[in-house]
One Martini backbone bead per residue (centre of mass of N, CA, C, O) as a GRO file, in nm:
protein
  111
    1UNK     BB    1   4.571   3.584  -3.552
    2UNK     BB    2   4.876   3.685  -3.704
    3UNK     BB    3   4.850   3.838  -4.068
    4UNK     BB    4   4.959   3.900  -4.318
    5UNK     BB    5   4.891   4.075  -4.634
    6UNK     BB    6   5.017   3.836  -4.806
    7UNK     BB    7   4.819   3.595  -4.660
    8UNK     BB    8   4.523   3.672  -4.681
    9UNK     BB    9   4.187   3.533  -4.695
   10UNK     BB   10   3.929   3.440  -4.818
   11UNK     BB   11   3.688   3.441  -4.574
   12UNK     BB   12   3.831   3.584  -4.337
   13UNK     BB   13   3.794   3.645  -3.993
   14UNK     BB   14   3.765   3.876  -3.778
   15UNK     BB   15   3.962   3.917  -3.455
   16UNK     BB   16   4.008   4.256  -3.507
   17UNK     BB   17   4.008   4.551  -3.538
   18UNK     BB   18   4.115   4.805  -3.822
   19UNK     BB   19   4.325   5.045  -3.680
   20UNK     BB   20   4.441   5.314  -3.738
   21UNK     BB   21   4.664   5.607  -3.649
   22UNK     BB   22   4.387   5.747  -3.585
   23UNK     BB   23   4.160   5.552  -3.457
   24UNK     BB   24   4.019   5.421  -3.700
   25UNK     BB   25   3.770   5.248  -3.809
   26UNK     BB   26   3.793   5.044  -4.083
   27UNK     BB   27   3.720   4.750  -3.981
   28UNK     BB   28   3.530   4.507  -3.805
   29UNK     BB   29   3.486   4.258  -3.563
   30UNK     BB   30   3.383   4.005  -3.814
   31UNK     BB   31   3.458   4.053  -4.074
   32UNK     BB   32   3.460   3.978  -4.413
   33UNK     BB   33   3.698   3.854  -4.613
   34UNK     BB   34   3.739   4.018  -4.922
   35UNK     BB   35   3.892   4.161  -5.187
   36UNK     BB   36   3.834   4.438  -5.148
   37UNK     BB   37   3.954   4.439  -4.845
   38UNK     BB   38   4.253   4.359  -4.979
   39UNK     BB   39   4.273   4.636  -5.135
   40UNK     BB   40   4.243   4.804  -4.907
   41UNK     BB   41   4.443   4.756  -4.721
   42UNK     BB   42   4.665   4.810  -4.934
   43UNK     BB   43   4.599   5.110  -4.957
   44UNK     BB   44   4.639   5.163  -4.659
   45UNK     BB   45   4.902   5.007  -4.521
   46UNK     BB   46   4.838   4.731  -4.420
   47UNK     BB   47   5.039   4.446  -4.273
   48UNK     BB   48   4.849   4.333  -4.040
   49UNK     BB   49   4.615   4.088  -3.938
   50UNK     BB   50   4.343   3.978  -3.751
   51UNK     BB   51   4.224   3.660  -3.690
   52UNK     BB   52   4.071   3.353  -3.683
   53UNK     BB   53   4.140   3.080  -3.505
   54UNK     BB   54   4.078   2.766  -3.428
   55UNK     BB   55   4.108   2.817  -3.172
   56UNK     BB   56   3.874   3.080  -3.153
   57UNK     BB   57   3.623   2.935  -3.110
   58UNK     BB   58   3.714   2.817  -2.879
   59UNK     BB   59   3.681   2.989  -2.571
   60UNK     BB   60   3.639   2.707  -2.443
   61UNK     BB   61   3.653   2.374  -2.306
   62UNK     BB   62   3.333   2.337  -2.226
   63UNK     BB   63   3.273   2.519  -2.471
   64UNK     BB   64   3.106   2.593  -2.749
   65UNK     BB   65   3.064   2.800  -2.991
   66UNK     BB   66   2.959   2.920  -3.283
   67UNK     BB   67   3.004   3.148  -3.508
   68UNK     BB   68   2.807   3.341  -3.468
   69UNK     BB   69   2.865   3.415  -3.189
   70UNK     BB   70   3.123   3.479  -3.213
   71UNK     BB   71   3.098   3.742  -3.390
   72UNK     BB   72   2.887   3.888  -3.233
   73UNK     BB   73   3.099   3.923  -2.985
   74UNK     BB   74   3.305   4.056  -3.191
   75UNK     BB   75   3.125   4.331  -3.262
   76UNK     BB   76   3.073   4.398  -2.978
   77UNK     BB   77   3.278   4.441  -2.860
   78UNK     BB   78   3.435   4.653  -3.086
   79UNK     BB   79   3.210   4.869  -3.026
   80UNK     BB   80   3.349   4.914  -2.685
   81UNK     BB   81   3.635   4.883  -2.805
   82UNK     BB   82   3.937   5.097  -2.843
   83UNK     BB   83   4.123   4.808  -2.868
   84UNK     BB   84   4.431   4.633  -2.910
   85UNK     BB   85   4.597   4.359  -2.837
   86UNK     BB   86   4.976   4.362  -2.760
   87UNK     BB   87   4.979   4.138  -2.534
   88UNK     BB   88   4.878   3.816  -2.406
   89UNK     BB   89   4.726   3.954  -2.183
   90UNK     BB   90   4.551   4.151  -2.344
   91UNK     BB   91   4.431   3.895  -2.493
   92UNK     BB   92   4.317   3.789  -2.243
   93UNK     BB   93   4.122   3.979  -2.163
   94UNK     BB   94   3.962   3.979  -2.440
   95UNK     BB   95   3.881   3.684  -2.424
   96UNK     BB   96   3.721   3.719  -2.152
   97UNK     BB   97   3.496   3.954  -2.311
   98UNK     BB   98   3.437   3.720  -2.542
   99UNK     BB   99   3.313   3.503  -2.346
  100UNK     BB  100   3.103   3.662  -2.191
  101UNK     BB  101   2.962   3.751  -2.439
  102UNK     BB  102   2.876   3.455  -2.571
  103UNK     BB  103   2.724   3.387  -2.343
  104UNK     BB  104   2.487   3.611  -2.317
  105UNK     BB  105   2.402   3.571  -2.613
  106UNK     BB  106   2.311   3.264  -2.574
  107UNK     BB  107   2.092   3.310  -2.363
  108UNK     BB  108   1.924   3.509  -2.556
  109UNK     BB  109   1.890   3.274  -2.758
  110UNK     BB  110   1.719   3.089  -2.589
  111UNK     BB  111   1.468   3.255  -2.490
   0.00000   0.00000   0.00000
């Protein structure tokens, strides 16, 4: 979910990363928002962040996966692609290698 810079607090976790006008990665998704990082982002002029909201724990209505799980799995994809989804459908592309990757971290951390 998109929340104003004026609105984020400690503590919430990127679920996007932070990408600048020139396309160089800022914070990586997966991030924890500390007060350091809340300055920082007012320095760079960023106006709004992508955080985790309680809808995306629960990537699937039938699997829930741990809070570790959905981090790991959210700065691996955020590693992979240098891409930020800009409307719905791209947030579904986006959630569906979001749910791929923790089912993948989920099974290797089973084995």
């Amino acid at each position: 979910m998109e929340v104003p810079l004026n609105e984020i607090e400690e503590g919430q976790i990127l679920s996007q990363p932070v990408i600048n006008s020139y396309g160089q990665m800022l914070l990586p998704a997966g991030a924890e928002i500390s007060l350091r990082y809340i300055q920082l982002l007012k320095t760079w002029n960023v106006e709004s962040i992508h955080v985790q909201g309680e809808d995306e724990i629960n990537l699937d209505e039938n699997v829930a996966y741990g809070d570790e799980v959905v981090n790991h799995a959210t700065r691996r994809l955020a590693n992979r692609l240098n891409w930020i989804p800009e409307n719905e459908w791209e947030q579904e592309l986006y959630n569906i290698g979001l749910r791929r990757a923790c089912e993948l971290i989920g099974r290797a951390q089973k084995r």
